Short mmCIF file of C-alpha atoms in Angstrom, two decimals:
data_model
loop_
_atom_site.label_atom_id
_atom_site.label_comp_id
_atom_site.label_asym_id
_atom_site.label_seq_id
_atom_site.Cartn_x
_atom_site.Cartn_y
_atom_site.Cartn_z
CA UNK A 874 -13.44 19.80 -1.79
CA UNK A 875 -11.74 19.01 1.49
CA UNK A 876 -8.09 19.96 1.01
CA UNK A 877 -7.00 18.79 4.45
CA UNK A 878 -4.76 15.70 4.61
CA UNK A 879 -4.21 15.34 0.86
CA UNK A 880 -3.39 12.18 -1.03
CA UNK A 881 0.39 12.30 -1.53
CA UNK A 882 2.30 10.72 -4.40
CA UNK A 883 6.06 10.51 -4.78
CA UNK A 884 7.30 10.76 -8.38
CA UNK A 885 10.71 10.34 -9.99
CA UNK A 886 10.20 10.71 -13.72
CA UNK A 887 9.67 7.01 -14.42
CA UNK A 888 6.63 5.64 -16.25
CA UNK A 889 5.79 3.78 -13.04
CA UNK A 890 5.62 7.11 -11.19
CA UNK A 891 3.32 8.57 -13.84
CA UNK A 892 1.07 5.56 -13.42
CA UNK A 893 1.18 6.12 -9.66
CA UNK A 894 0.15 9.75 -10.19
CA UNK A 895 -2.89 8.61 -12.17
CA UNK A 896 -3.79 6.09 -9.49
CA UNK A 897 -3.30 8.72 -6.77
CA UNK A 898 -5.54 11.18 -8.61
CA UNK A 899 -8.35 8.64 -8.81
CA UNK A 900 -7.84 7.83 -5.12
CA UNK A 901 -8.06 11.54 -4.29
CA UNK A 902 -11.30 11.81 -6.27
CA UNK A 903 -12.79 8.86 -4.38
CA UNK A 904 -11.79 10.42 -1.06
CA UNK A 905 -12.80 13.94 -2.10
CA UNK A 906 -9.36 15.24 -1.22
CA UNK A 907 -6.67 17.21 -2.99
CA UNK A 908 -3.59 15.62 -4.52
CA UNK A 909 -0.04 16.60 -3.63
CA UNK A 910 2.71 15.54 -6.03
CA UNK A 911 6.24 15.55 -4.59
CA UNK A 912 9.59 14.94 -6.23
CA UNK A 913 12.51 14.43 -3.83
CA UNK A 914 15.77 15.62 -5.36
CA UNK A 915 19.23 15.00 -3.95
CA UNK A 916 21.92 15.45 -6.63
CA UNK A 917 24.67 13.48 -4.79
CA UNK A 918 22.30 10.50 -4.60
CA UNK A 919 21.97 10.23 -8.37
CA UNK A 920 23.68 6.98 -9.36
CA UNK A 921 26.45 7.11 -11.97
CA UNK A 922 29.18 4.59 -12.84
CA UNK A 923 32.42 4.83 -10.90
CA UNK A 924 34.90 7.20 -12.56
CA UNK A 925 32.16 8.83 -14.63
CA UNK A 926 30.79 11.41 -12.21
CA UNK A 927 29.31 14.16 -14.38
CA UNK A 928 29.92 17.83 -13.87
CA UNK A 929 27.16 19.40 -11.82
CA UNK A 930 24.71 20.90 -14.31
CA UNK A 931 23.80 24.58 -14.15
CA UNK A 932 21.18 25.45 -11.54
CA UNK A 933 18.69 26.31 -14.25
CA UNK A 934 19.04 22.87 -15.83
CA UNK A 935 18.40 21.13 -12.51
CA UNK A 936 15.31 23.24 -11.95
CA UNK A 937 14.02 22.51 -15.45
CA UNK A 938 14.68 18.78 -15.02
CA UNK A 939 12.85 18.55 -11.70
CA UNK A 940 9.95 20.74 -12.84
CA UNK A 941 9.43 18.52 -15.88
CA UNK A 942 9.08 15.53 -13.58
CA UNK A 943 6.32 17.02 -11.41
CA UNK A 944 4.63 18.77 -14.33
CA UNK A 945 4.34 15.58 -16.39
CA UNK A 946 2.96 13.72 -13.37
CA UNK A 947 0.47 16.55 -12.74
CA UNK A 948 -0.66 16.48 -16.36
CA UNK A 949 -1.31 12.73 -16.19
CA UNK A 950 -3.12 13.11 -12.86
CA UNK A 951 -5.33 15.92 -14.18
CA UNK A 952 -6.41 13.76 -17.12
CA UNK A 953 -7.23 10.86 -14.80
CA UNK A 954 -9.31 12.99 -12.39
CA UNK A 955 -10.03 16.51 -13.72
CA UNK A 956 -12.06 17.45 -10.65
CA UNK A 957 -9.16 17.00 -8.21
CA UNK A 958 -7.16 19.99 -6.99
CA UNK A 959 -3.46 19.31 -7.63
CA UNK A 960 -0.37 20.90 -6.10
CA UNK A 961 3.26 20.05 -6.88
CA UNK A 962 6.56 20.59 -5.12
CA UNK A 963 10.20 19.66 -5.55
CA UNK A 964 11.71 18.96 -2.13
CA UNK A 965 15.45 18.89 -1.47
CA UNK A 966 16.54 15.64 0.15
CA UNK A 967 16.64 11.83 -0.20
CA UNK A 968 13.36 10.19 -1.16
CA UNK A 969 12.57 8.12 1.94
CA UNK A 970 13.11 10.87 4.55
CA UNK A 971 11.19 13.36 2.40
CA UNK A 972 8.21 11.06 1.93
CA UNK A 973 8.18 10.05 5.60
CA UNK A 974 8.11 13.71 6.64
CA UNK A 975 5.34 14.39 4.11
CA UNK A 976 3.33 11.42 5.42
CA UNK A 977 2.69 13.29 8.68
CA UNK A 978 0.22 15.55 6.91
CA UNK A 979 -1.11 13.11 4.26
CA UNK A 980 -4.19 10.90 4.17
CA UNK A 981 -2.31 8.22 2.23
CA UNK A 982 1.04 7.99 0.43
CA UNK A 983 1.11 6.51 -3.08
CA UNK A 984 4.22 4.99 -4.69
CA UNK A 985 4.89 3.40 -8.05
CA UNK A 986 6.00 -0.21 -8.29
CA UNK A 987 9.40 0.61 -9.76
CA UNK A 988 11.45 3.68 -10.53
CA UNK A 989 14.78 5.32 -11.28
CA UNK A 990 16.60 8.58 -10.73
CA UNK A 991 16.53 10.40 -7.36
CA UNK A 992 13.81 8.01 -6.17
CA UNK A 993 15.79 5.13 -7.65
CA UNK A 994 13.97 1.87 -7.02
CA UNK A 995 11.01 3.59 -5.35
CA UNK A 996 9.75 0.05 -5.46
CA UNK A 997 11.11 -2.49 -5.37
CA UNK A 998 13.82 -1.34 -2.95
CA UNK A 999 14.73 0.44 0.21
CA UNK A 1000 12.52 3.50 -0.31
CA UNK A 1001 9.28 1.54 -0.50
CA UNK A 1002 10.25 -0.65 2.43
CA UNK A 1003 11.23 2.33 4.59
CA UNK A 1004 8.12 4.30 3.72
CA UNK A 1005 5.75 1.37 4.23
CA UNK A 1006 7.43 0.53 7.54
CA UNK A 1007 7.56 4.01 9.04
CA UNK A 1008 4.97 6.21 7.29
CA UNK A 1009 2.45 7.96 9.53
CA UNK A 1010 -0.41 7.10 7.19
CA UNK A 1011 -1.34 4.12 4.99
CA UNK A 1012 0.88 3.48 1.95
CA UNK A 1013 -0.59 2.50 -1.43
CA UNK A 1014 1.55 0.90 -4.10
CA UNK A 1015 0.24 1.20 -7.65
CA UNK A 1016 0.87 -2.37 -8.83
CA UNK A 1017 -0.98 -3.08 -12.06
CA UNK A 1018 -4.50 -1.91 -12.80
CA UNK A 1019 -6.46 -4.38 -10.72
CA UNK A 1020 -9.80 -5.87 -11.80
CA UNK A 1021 -12.26 -3.02 -12.37
CA UNK A 1022 -15.25 -4.85 -10.87
CA UNK A 1023 -13.27 -6.97 -8.41
CA UNK A 1024 -13.55 -6.76 -4.62
CA UNK A 1025 -11.31 -5.00 -2.16
CA UNK A 1026 -9.42 -7.82 -0.44
CA UNK A 1027 -8.10 -7.58 3.11
CA UNK A 1028 -5.82 -9.96 4.97
CA UNK A 1029 -7.15 -10.73 8.45
CA UNK A 1030 -5.27 -12.25 11.38
CA UNK A 1031 -6.96 -10.86 14.51
CA UNK A 1032 -4.18 -8.39 15.39
CA UNK A 1033 -4.70 -4.71 16.16
CA UNK A 1034 -3.18 -3.66 12.84
CA UNK A 1035 -5.37 -6.20 11.08
CA UNK A 1036 -8.42 -4.48 12.60
CA UNK A 1037 -7.18 -1.15 11.23
CA UNK A 1038 -6.63 -2.77 7.85
CA UNK A 1039 -10.19 -4.10 7.87
CA UNK A 1040 -11.60 -0.63 8.51
CA UNK A 1041 -9.39 0.90 5.83
CA UNK A 1042 -10.46 -1.81 3.37
CA UNK A 1043 -14.14 -1.39 4.24
CA UNK A 1044 -13.89 2.34 3.57
CA UNK A 1045 -12.09 1.64 0.29
CA UNK A 1046 -14.73 -0.89 -0.80
CA UNK A 1047 -17.57 1.49 0.08
CA UNK A 1048 -15.95 4.32 -1.89
CA UNK A 1049 -15.49 2.03 -4.88
CA UNK A 1050 -18.99 0.56 -4.68
CA UNK A 1051 -17.71 -3.01 -4.51
CA UNK A 1052 -17.61 -5.96 -2.11
CA UNK A 1053 -15.14 -6.50 0.71
CA UNK A 1054 -13.47 -9.92 0.78
CA UNK A 1055 -11.85 -10.72 4.14
CA UNK A 1056 -9.24 -13.47 3.84
CA UNK A 1057 -7.76 -15.38 6.77
CA UNK A 1058 -5.15 -18.11 6.40
CA UNK A 1059 -4.11 -20.81 8.79
CA UNK A 1060 -1.72 -23.73 8.78
CA UNK A 1061 -1.84 -27.31 10.05
CA UNK A 1062 -0.14 -27.78 12.37
CA UNK A 1063 -0.73 -24.22 13.55
CA UNK A 1064 2.12 -21.76 13.99
CA UNK A 1065 3.55 -21.64 17.50
CA UNK A 1066 5.71 -19.20 19.37
CA UNK A 1067 9.30 -19.68 20.54
CA UNK A 1068 9.47 -22.17 23.39
CA UNK A 1069 5.92 -23.50 22.85
CA UNK A 1070 5.54 -27.26 22.71
CA UNK A 1071 3.93 -28.92 19.72
CA UNK A 1072 0.86 -30.95 20.74
CA UNK A 1073 0.95 -34.59 19.76
CA UNK A 1074 -2.43 -34.56 18.00
CA UNK A 1075 -4.25 -31.89 16.02
CA UNK A 1076 -7.99 -31.83 15.52
CA UNK A 1077 -8.10 -30.25 12.07
CA UNK A 1078 -11.87 -29.75 12.11
CA UNK A 1079 -11.70 -28.01 15.49
CA UNK A 1080 -8.81 -25.86 14.31
CA UNK A 1081 -10.71 -24.85 11.19
CA UNK A 1082 -13.74 -23.92 13.30
CA UNK A 1083 -11.56 -21.77 15.57
CA UNK A 1084 -9.97 -19.98 12.62
CA UNK A 1085 -13.34 -19.32 10.98
CA UNK A 1086 -14.59 -17.90 14.29
CA UNK A 1087 -11.56 -15.59 14.47
CA UNK A 1088 -12.33 -14.33 10.97
CA UNK A 1089 -16.00 -13.77 11.74
CA UNK A 1090 -15.10 -11.87 14.91
CA UNK A 1091 -12.61 -9.72 13.01
CA UNK A 1092 -15.26 -8.45 10.58
CA UNK A 1093 -18.17 -8.31 13.05
CA UNK A 1094 -19.85 -4.93 12.91
CA UNK A 1095 -18.29 -3.88 9.61
CA UNK A 1096 -21.59 -3.98 7.74
CA UNK A 1097 -23.27 -2.00 10.52
CA UNK A 1098 -20.63 0.72 10.14
CA UNK A 1099 -20.83 0.57 6.35
CA UNK A 1100 -24.48 0.19 5.33
CA UNK A 1101 -24.90 -1.40 1.93
CA UNK A 1102 -21.45 -2.99 1.95
CA UNK A 1103 -21.35 -6.71 1.17
CA UNK A 1104 -18.73 -8.49 3.28
CA UNK A 1105 -17.57 -11.94 2.21
CA UNK A 1106 -15.30 -14.19 4.26
CA UNK A 1107 -12.70 -16.70 3.11
CA UNK A 1108 -10.82 -18.88 5.59
CA UNK A 1109 -8.11 -20.89 3.85
CA UNK A 1110 -5.59 -23.47 5.00
CA UNK A 1111 -2.32 -22.29 3.50
CA UNK A 1112 0.46 -19.73 3.62
CA UNK A 1113 -0.58 -16.09 3.71
CA UNK A 1114 1.70 -14.85 0.94
CA UNK A 1115 0.64 -17.55 -1.52
CA UNK A 1116 -3.08 -17.25 -0.77
CA UNK A 1117 -3.17 -13.45 -0.91
CA UNK A 1118 -1.10 -13.36 -4.10
CA UNK A 1119 -3.58 -15.72 -5.76
CA UNK A 1120 -6.58 -13.76 -4.51
CA UNK A 1121 -5.06 -10.46 -5.65
CA UNK A 1122 -5.47 -11.60 -9.28
CA UNK A 1123 -9.21 -10.98 -8.83
CA UNK A 1124 -9.09 -7.78 -6.77
CA UNK A 1125 -9.27 -4.00 -7.21
CA UNK A 1126 -7.11 -3.47 -4.14
CA UNK A 1127 -5.31 -5.70 -1.64
CA UNK A 1128 -5.00 -4.41 1.94
CA UNK A 1129 -2.74 -5.78 4.69
CA UNK A 1130 -1.48 -4.57 8.04
CA UNK A 1131 2.21 -3.72 8.27
CA UNK A 1132 2.70 -6.62 10.67
CA UNK A 1133 0.52 -9.20 12.38
CA UNK A 1134 0.20 -12.52 14.12
CA UNK A 1135 -1.58 -15.83 13.65
CA UNK A 1136 -2.01 -16.55 9.95
CA UNK A 1137 0.35 -13.63 9.26
CA UNK A 1138 3.00 -14.54 11.83
CA UNK A 1139 5.80 -12.00 11.86
CA UNK A 1140 4.11 -9.71 9.34
CA UNK A 1141 6.69 -6.98 9.65
CA UNK A 1142 8.03 -5.69 6.36
CA UNK A 1143 10.43 -8.40 5.30
CA UNK A 1144 7.87 -11.20 5.50
CA UNK A 1145 4.32 -11.25 4.15
CA UNK A 1146 3.78 -7.54 3.50
CA UNK A 1147 7.27 -7.22 2.04
CA UNK A 1148 6.68 -10.24 -0.20
CA UNK A 1149 3.43 -8.73 -1.45
CA UNK A 1150 5.32 -5.61 -2.54
CA UNK A 1151 6.85 -7.93 -5.16
CA UNK A 1152 3.99 -10.33 -5.81
CA UNK A 1153 0.60 -8.62 -5.51
CA UNK A 1154 -1.24 -8.68 -8.82
CA UNK A 1155 -3.27 -5.55 -8.01
CA UNK A 1156 -2.65 -2.26 -6.16
CA UNK A 1157 -1.52 -2.87 -2.59
CA UNK A 1158 -2.28 -0.91 0.59
CA UNK A 1159 -0.10 -1.38 3.68
CA UNK A 1160 -1.73 -0.03 6.83
CA UNK A 1161 0.07 1.08 9.98
CA UNK A 1162 -2.23 3.91 10.99
CA UNK A 1163 -5.52 5.23 9.63
CA UNK A 1164 -6.21 8.96 9.49
CA UNK A 1165 -9.63 10.57 9.47
#
């Protein structure tokens, strides 16, 4: 098995993190990579009520506590994908900086959809947002189980990051043996930039044709690069967050770029991708960069 650029999962002792470890193990098996399980521990960051700060526990107790977290995650991961090589480590430091540093040598980073403890609020909260915004590899969020025989869904808007998301999604669909559904949304009247003048008349049919052409161009060549992959296209008039949330109910995985343009205007965490951290009905992948 190729142990370079492992799948990385951050765990914090929550049930959500254990679920993320299972998801990460299956992802590692699909990618034929090893799995690295990391727990970031920073004692001062543990949240306690004001006036109730506990005495610092003995060093041995801290070590036992942190080892139990990674060991339980490793046990769950091993059951989910027995063939995957698993390594674990407790790293001193706050969760977001630790995971961002780890992302430099990871194929993908996996997070749970909620948490507590030293990775308090791994999602939904600042850690997930920081990691998804700044990670040096794609970030996968283990939201729900997804539909076992559903497609991999990718949001398309014609931007550079959207193109990377399409390639990531095509790889994911090929590995899973399922279809790729490319979804592009548009609005009427179309979104405009600051200072642009609204035209007096819109030709809706012409606009729809233009948007469908953008979608077709965005996925052109995907089937050539992924023989046997079925690529379906869906161009929808509507808001990106709403449309993708609805489509995610039928998917195995939803993939979006970290930011975009067009149908995903302003897709920088805090808009569409940030909203999907809360709303996606299946596991979510946010793509900034794609590693070999």
